Coordinates of C-alpha atoms and ligand atoms in Angstrom, one line a residue:
M1 CA -202.5 -78.4 19.2
S2 CA -201.7 -75.8 21.6
R3 CA -203.2 -73.6 23.0
A4 CA -201.0 -70.6 24.2
F5 CA -201.8 -68.3 27.0
N6 CA -203.9 -64.9 25.5
F7 CA -203.5 -61.9 27.8
S8 CA -205.6 -60.1 24.4
A9 CA -207.4 -57.2 25.8
G10 CA -210.8 -58.1 23.9
P11 CA -211.3 -60.4 21.8
A12 CA -209.8 -62.1 24.5
T13 CA -209.5 -65.7 25.8
L14 CA -212.6 -68.1 26.5
P15 CA -212.8 -70.9 29.1
E16 CA -211.6 -74.1 27.0
S17 CA -214.6 -75.7 28.0
V18 CA -216.7 -73.3 26.7
L19 CA -214.9 -73.3 23.4
R20 CA -215.3 -77.2 23.6
Q21 CA -218.7 -77.3 24.1
A22 CA -219.6 -74.6 21.2
Q23 CA -217.2 -77.0 19.2
A24 CA -219.6 -80.2 19.8
Q25 CA -223.0 -78.2 19.5
M26 CA -221.4 -76.9 16.3
L27 CA -223.6 -79.2 14.0
E28 CA -226.6 -80.1 16.0
F29 CA -227.9 -77.9 19.1
G30 CA -229.4 -81.0 20.9
D31 CA -231.6 -82.8 18.5
A32 CA -233.0 -79.8 17.1
G33 CA -231.3 -80.9 13.4
A34 CA -229.4 -77.5 12.8
S35 CA -226.7 -75.5 14.9
I36 CA -228.4 -73.2 17.2
V37 CA -226.7 -70.3 14.8
E38 CA -228.9 -71.7 11.7
L39 CA -232.2 -72.1 13.6
S40 CA -235.2 -68.8 13.6
H41 CA -234.4 -66.8 16.6
R42 CA -238.3 -66.9 17.6
G43 CA -237.9 -70.8 17.5
P44 CA -238.0 -72.5 20.8
E45 CA -234.4 -74.0 20.7
F46 CA -232.9 -70.0 20.8
I47 CA -235.6 -68.6 22.5
G48 CA -234.2 -71.1 25.3
V49 CA -230.9 -69.8 25.0
A50 CA -231.9 -66.2 25.3
Q51 CA -233.9 -66.9 28.6
Q52 CA -231.8 -68.8 30.1
T53 CA -228.9 -66.8 29.5
E54 CA -230.8 -64.1 30.9
A55 CA -231.6 -66.4 34.2
D56 CA -227.9 -67.1 34.3
L57 CA -226.6 -63.4 34.0
R58 CA -229.1 -62.0 36.4
S59 CA -228.2 -65.2 38.9
L60 CA -224.3 -64.8 38.5
L61 CA -224.3 -61.0 39.0
S62 CA -227.5 -60.3 41.9
I63 CA -229.4 -58.4 39.0
P64 CA -232.3 -56.5 40.6
D65 CA -236.3 -57.2 39.8
D66 CA -236.5 -53.5 39.0
Y67 CA -233.2 -53.6 36.5
A68 CA -233.8 -54.4 32.7
V69 CA -231.5 -56.7 30.6
L70 CA -231.2 -56.0 27.5
F71 CA -228.4 -58.1 24.6
T72 CA -227.6 -55.7 22.3
A73 CA -225.3 -55.6 19.0
G74 CA -223.0 -53.0 17.9
G75 CA -220.4 -53.1 20.5
A76 CA -220.0 -51.1 23.7
T77 CA -219.5 -47.6 20.9
T78 CA -222.4 -48.4 20.0
T79 CA -224.5 -48.1 23.6
Q80 CA -221.9 -45.0 24.6
A81 CA -223.5 -43.1 21.6
L82 CA -227.6 -44.6 22.4
L83 CA -227.2 -43.5 26.4
P84 CA -227.7 -39.7 26.0
L85 CA -230.8 -40.8 22.9
N86 CA -232.7 -42.9 25.7
F87 CA -231.9 -41.0 28.6
A88 CA -231.1 -37.3 28.4
N89 CA -233.5 -35.1 27.2
P90 CA -232.9 -32.5 23.8
G91 CA -230.4 -29.9 25.3
Q92 CA -229.9 -31.0 28.9
T93 CA -226.8 -31.7 29.8
V94 CA -225.2 -35.1 30.9
D95 CA -222.1 -35.3 33.5
Y96 CA -218.9 -37.3 32.3
V97 CA -215.9 -38.2 34.3
V98 CA -212.9 -39.2 32.4
T99 CA -210.0 -41.5 33.5
G100 CA -208.7 -42.7 30.3
H101 CA -209.1 -43.5 26.5
W102 CA -212.8 -44.9 27.1
G103 CA -214.4 -42.5 29.0
K104 CA -212.8 -39.9 26.2
T105 CA -214.3 -42.6 23.5
A106 CA -217.8 -42.5 25.7
L107 CA -218.3 -38.8 25.6
K108 CA -217.7 -38.1 21.9
Q109 CA -220.0 -40.6 21.2
A110 CA -222.5 -38.9 23.1
R111 CA -222.3 -35.2 21.8
A112 CA -225.3 -35.1 19.6
G113 CA -228.2 -32.7 20.9
V114 CA -226.8 -32.7 23.9
V115 CA -224.4 -30.9 26.2
V116 CA -221.6 -32.4 27.6
N117 CA -220.0 -31.3 31.0
I118 CA -216.9 -33.1 31.6
A119 CA -217.0 -33.1 35.6
A120 CA -213.2 -34.5 36.1
S121 CA -210.8 -35.9 33.9
G122 CA -207.6 -37.5 34.6
E123 CA -206.2 -36.5 31.4
A124 CA -203.1 -33.9 32.0
D125 CA -202.1 -36.6 34.4
G126 CA -201.9 -38.9 31.9
Y127 CA -204.8 -40.8 33.4
R128 CA -202.4 -42.5 36.2
A129 CA -205.0 -41.8 38.9
I130 CA -208.8 -41.5 39.0
P131 CA -209.8 -37.1 40.0
A132 CA -211.0 -37.1 44.2
R133 CA -214.5 -37.1 44.1
G134 CA -214.8 -34.1 46.2
G135 CA -213.1 -32.1 42.8
W136 CA -215.4 -33.2 40.0
S137 CA -217.8 -30.3 39.1
L138 CA -220.9 -32.5 38.8
S139 CA -224.1 -30.8 37.0
K140 CA -227.1 -29.9 39.3
D141 CA -229.6 -31.4 36.6
A142 CA -227.8 -33.7 34.5
A143 CA -229.2 -36.7 32.9
Y144 CA -226.9 -39.0 34.1
V145 CA -223.3 -39.4 35.8
H146 CA -221.1 -41.5 33.6
I147 CA -217.7 -43.2 34.6
T148 CA -215.2 -45.8 33.0
A149 CA -215.4 -48.4 36.0
N150 CA -212.2 -49.8 34.4
E151 CA -210.2 -48.3 31.6
T152 CA -208.5 -51.1 29.5
I153 CA -206.1 -49.0 28.2
H154 CA -204.7 -47.3 30.4
G155 CA -205.5 -49.8 33.8
V156 CA -206.7 -47.6 36.0
E157 CA -210.3 -49.0 38.0
F158 CA -212.4 -47.2 40.1
R159 CA -212.3 -49.5 43.7
D160 CA -215.1 -47.3 45.0
I161 CA -218.5 -46.6 43.5
P162 CA -219.2 -42.5 43.7
E163 CA -221.9 -40.7 45.2
T164 CA -223.9 -39.4 42.7
G165 CA -227.1 -38.2 44.6
D166 CA -230.4 -37.7 43.0
V167 CA -228.7 -38.1 39.6
P168 CA -228.3 -41.9 38.4
L169 CA -224.7 -43.1 37.8
F170 CA -223.8 -45.1 34.7
A171 CA -220.9 -46.8 34.2
D172 CA -219.2 -48.5 31.2
F173 CA -218.3 -51.9 33.0
S174 CA -217.2 -53.8 29.5
S175 CA -213.7 -54.9 30.6
S176 CA -214.4 -55.5 34.9
I177 CA -218.1 -56.8 34.4
A178 CA -218.6 -60.1 36.7
S179 CA -214.7 -59.5 38.4
E180 CA -216.2 -59.5 41.7
P181 CA -219.6 -58.6 43.4
L182 CA -221.6 -55.5 42.5
D183 CA -224.2 -53.3 44.1
I184 CA -226.1 -53.1 41.0
S185 CA -228.5 -50.8 42.6
K186 CA -225.8 -48.0 43.3
F187 CA -226.0 -47.6 39.0
G188 CA -229.0 -46.7 36.9
V189 CA -227.1 -48.3 34.1
I190 CA -224.5 -50.7 33.5
Y191 CA -223.3 -51.2 30.3
A192 CA -220.6 -53.8 28.8
G193 CA -219.4 -55.3 25.6
A194 CA -219.4 -59.0 26.2
Q195 CA -215.5 -59.7 24.5
K196 CA -213.3 -59.5 27.7
N197 CA -215.4 -61.1 30.5
L198 CA -218.8 -62.5 28.8
G199 CA -218.0 -64.4 26.1
P200 CA -217.4 -63.4 22.3
V201 CA -217.7 -60.1 20.5
G202 CA -220.8 -59.0 18.5
I203 CA -222.9 -58.6 21.9
G204 CA -223.5 -56.7 24.5
V205 CA -225.7 -56.3 28.2
V206 CA -227.2 -53.4 28.9
I207 CA -228.5 -53.6 32.7
V208 CA -231.1 -50.8 33.5
R209 CA -233.1 -49.3 36.2
R210 CA -236.5 -49.7 35.1
D211 CA -238.0 -46.2 36.0
L212 CA -235.1 -44.8 34.0
L213 CA -237.1 -46.3 30.4
A214 CA -239.9 -44.2 31.1
R215 CA -237.8 -41.2 30.0
E216 CA -238.6 -39.4 26.7
G217 CA -235.4 -38.9 25.6
Q218 CA -234.6 -37.7 22.1
P219 CA -236.0 -38.5 19.0
R220 CA -234.6 -41.5 17.6
A221 CA -235.4 -44.9 15.6
D222 CA -237.2 -47.9 17.4
I223 CA -233.8 -50.0 16.7
F224 CA -232.2 -46.8 19.0
D225 CA -235.0 -47.7 21.5
Y226 CA -234.4 -49.1 24.8
R227 CA -238.0 -49.5 26.1
K228 CA -238.8 -50.5 22.4
Q229 CA -236.2 -53.3 22.8
L230 CA -237.6 -54.3 25.8
E231 CA -240.7 -54.9 24.4
A232 CA -239.5 -57.0 21.9
E233 CA -237.1 -59.1 24.2
S234 CA -234.1 -57.6 22.6
M235 CA -235.2 -59.1 19.1
L236 CA -236.5 -56.1 17.1
N237 CA -234.6 -57.3 14.5
T238 CA -232.7 -60.6 14.2
P239 CA -230.4 -61.0 16.8
P240 CA -226.5 -62.5 17.2
S241 CA -227.7 -65.5 17.8
W242 CA -224.2 -67.1 18.0
N243 CA -222.6 -64.5 20.0
W244 CA -226.1 -64.8 22.3
Y245 CA -225.5 -68.7 22.2
M246 CA -222.1 -68.2 23.3
L247 CA -222.1 -65.4 26.1
G248 CA -224.4 -68.1 27.8
L249 CA -222.3 -70.8 28.3
T250 CA -219.5 -68.7 29.5
V251 CA -221.9 -67.0 32.2
K252 CA -222.9 -70.5 32.6
W253 CA -219.1 -71.7 33.2
M254 CA -219.0 -68.5 35.7
L255 CA -221.2 -70.1 37.4
D256 CA -219.7 -73.2 37.9
E257 CA -216.7 -72.1 38.7
G258 CA -218.3 -70.1 41.8
G259 CA -219.4 -66.8 40.6
V260 CA -218.4 -63.7 41.2
T261 CA -217.3 -64.1 44.6
E262 CA -214.6 -66.6 43.8
F263 CA -213.5 -64.6 40.6
A264 CA -212.8 -61.7 42.6
I265 CA -210.4 -63.9 44.7
R266 CA -208.8 -65.0 41.9
N267 CA -208.5 -62.2 40.2
A268 CA -206.9 -60.1 43.6
R269 CA -204.3 -62.7 43.3
K270 CA -203.4 -62.8 39.2
A271 CA -202.9 -59.0 39.7
A272 CA -201.2 -59.1 43.1
A273 CA -198.9 -61.4 41.2
L274 CA -197.9 -59.5 37.8
Y275 CA -197.8 -56.3 39.6
D276 CA -195.1 -57.2 42.3
V277 CA -192.6 -58.8 39.6
I278 CA -193.1 -55.2 38.2
D279 CA -193.0 -53.0 41.9
N280 CA -190.0 -55.6 42.7
S281 CA -187.8 -55.4 39.8
G282 CA -185.9 -53.0 40.6
G283 CA -187.3 -50.3 38.2
Y284 CA -186.8 -53.0 35.0
F285 CA -190.4 -53.4 34.9
R286 CA -192.7 -49.9 35.6
N287 CA -196.8 -49.4 36.0
E288 CA -197.2 -45.7 36.7
V289 CA -200.8 -45.9 37.5
T290 CA -201.4 -45.0 41.2
A291 CA -201.3 -48.4 43.7
E292 CA -204.9 -47.9 44.9
V293 CA -206.4 -47.7 41.8
R294 CA -204.5 -49.9 39.2
S295 CA -206.4 -52.1 37.9
R296 CA -207.3 -56.3 38.1
M297 CA -208.1 -56.8 34.3
N298 CA -205.8 -54.8 32.4
V299 CA -201.7 -54.3 33.8
P300 CA -200.2 -52.0 31.2
F301 CA -196.5 -52.4 31.7
F302 CA -193.4 -50.5 30.5
L303 CA -189.5 -51.9 29.5
H304 CA -186.8 -49.9 31.0
D305 CA -185.6 -50.1 27.6
E306 CA -188.4 -50.0 25.1
A307 CA -186.1 -51.0 22.3
L308 CA -186.5 -54.7 23.8
D309 CA -189.7 -54.6 23.5
K310 CA -189.4 -56.8 20.0
E311 CA -187.2 -59.1 22.0
F312 CA -190.0 -59.2 25.1
L313 CA -192.8 -60.1 22.8
A314 CA -191.3 -63.1 20.8
G315 CA -189.6 -64.5 24.0
A316 CA -192.9 -64.1 25.0
K317 CA -194.9 -66.0 22.2
A318 CA -192.6 -68.4 22.0
A319 CA -192.9 -69.4 25.4
G320 CA -196.8 -69.6 25.1
L321 CA -197.6 -66.4 26.0
I322 CA -199.5 -64.0 23.4
G323 CA -201.1 -60.8 23.3
L324 CA -199.2 -59.0 25.2
K325 CA -198.5 -55.8 23.0
G326 CA -199.5 -52.5 24.5
H327 CA -201.9 -50.6 23.0
R328 CA -201.2 -48.2 20.4
A329 CA -202.5 -45.0 22.5
L330 CA -199.6 -46.4 25.4
G331 CA -196.9 -48.1 23.6
G332 CA -195.4 -51.2 25.9
M333 CA -197.1 -54.0 27.0
R334 CA -200.6 -54.9 28.5
A335 CA -201.8 -58.2 30.4
S336 CA -205.3 -58.5 29.9
I337 CA -206.1 -60.7 33.2
Y338 CA -209.8 -61.4 32.9
N339 CA -212.1 -64.4 34.5
A340 CA -210.8 -66.8 31.7
M341 CA -207.6 -66.2 32.3
P342 CA -206.5 -69.5 34.4
E343 CA -203.5 -68.6 37.7
A344 CA -201.4 -70.9 35.5
G345 CA -201.5 -68.4 32.7
V346 CA -200.4 -65.4 35.1
Q347 CA -197.6 -67.2 36.7
A348 CA -196.1 -68.7 33.3
L349 CA -196.1 -64.3 32.4
A350 CA -194.9 -63.7 35.7
D351 CA -192.2 -66.2 35.7
F352 CA -191.0 -65.2 32.2
M353 CA -190.7 -62.0 33.3
R354 CA -188.0 -62.4 36.1
A355 CA -186.3 -65.0 33.3
F356 CA -186.0 -61.8 31.1
Q357 CA -184.9 -59.6 33.3
S358 CA -182.2 -61.9 34.5
G359 CA -181.2 -62.9 30.8
H360 CA -181.4 -59.0 30.1
G361 CA -179.6 -57.6 32.7
Ligands
PMP1 N1 -215.2 -49.3 26.6 C1 -214.0 -50.4 26.9 C2 -214.1 -49.6 28.3 C3 -213.6 -51.2 26.1 O1 -212.7 -52.0 26.4 C4 -214.2 -50.7 25.1 C5 -212.9 -52.2 23.7 N2 -212.1 -52.5 24.3 C6 -214.8 -50.4 24.8 C7 -215.6 -49.3 25.0 C8 -215.3 -50.5 23.0 O2 -216.2 -51.5 23.0 P1 -216.6 -51.7 21.5 O3 -215.3 -52.2 20.3 O4 -217.1 -53.2 21.6 O5 -217.6 -50.8 21.2

């Protein structure tokens, strides 16, 4: 068996130790006589996993007590659809700042029942920059302002938290949660699908300031009601228990590695190593994002001649580097370098890129 360095955007690489632990516990969890995925979610084993996972996540992200944590099925897209249902009154305005593909998805999901105001958009500019806060047209009575903290496809990342006054800031952190320390108290809601920095696909987290759960929202079924989900400890119905367990292992791994402070250092080094190769390639490789808002998690880049793309990808694969093909919306290449991507993987990619350039001048 040889595991490649996997630069896929999500589902993404997981720490080998997490996979091995899951493998070791696949047939029997502790002395339960069965796998965790075969046991009742109401039983002591799974309740233990769920509670430990929340405690570890709270510790990893320094989540204040006045914030609730929900574990959700349905991916980040479903969360995007549920935000206006839970936090906006019928007909109320919600503000969206669109800095890439996923911000656009978020606002498309939000439309039902509310008025969506695009407060700012980087679309005209090809999403290469983040519109300056001073130019945003925010609505006075908006239910919330939504941003995408890191745009997974366009490789654009907020490097500071925008001020939104009394209107709570909601942020999609799917591709950058736990990548560096974050002041959660500056947000109303933070949400993320797990399949990049937190573990496997099939589960997500929603971190919500508790007072916001008192909002009436819009008529909705219980299963879509975050207040009811919280009362039921995210188990109104059978939760994705295996994914929850894997998320728990991944969070524990991050704590053991030194937590978000350590990952911030590693992630800055990894991103710098790749941008360095790109910027010093004399135009052979190109990343078009404004330097100050370049993503530390997803590095999209283009070869100077796209006719070489296939050869680049094949060569990379032969060198044990997979998942580098860019998203179809953008083309080119993309290296996703989440917490679980070791620095050795990034170094191997940087070396491969330099060698490719000198071999194909
Ligand atoms: N938001 C962001 C920033 C993403 O990267 C993605 C998925 N790549 C999504 C939302 C959608 O997530 P899901 O597929 O889990 O619904």
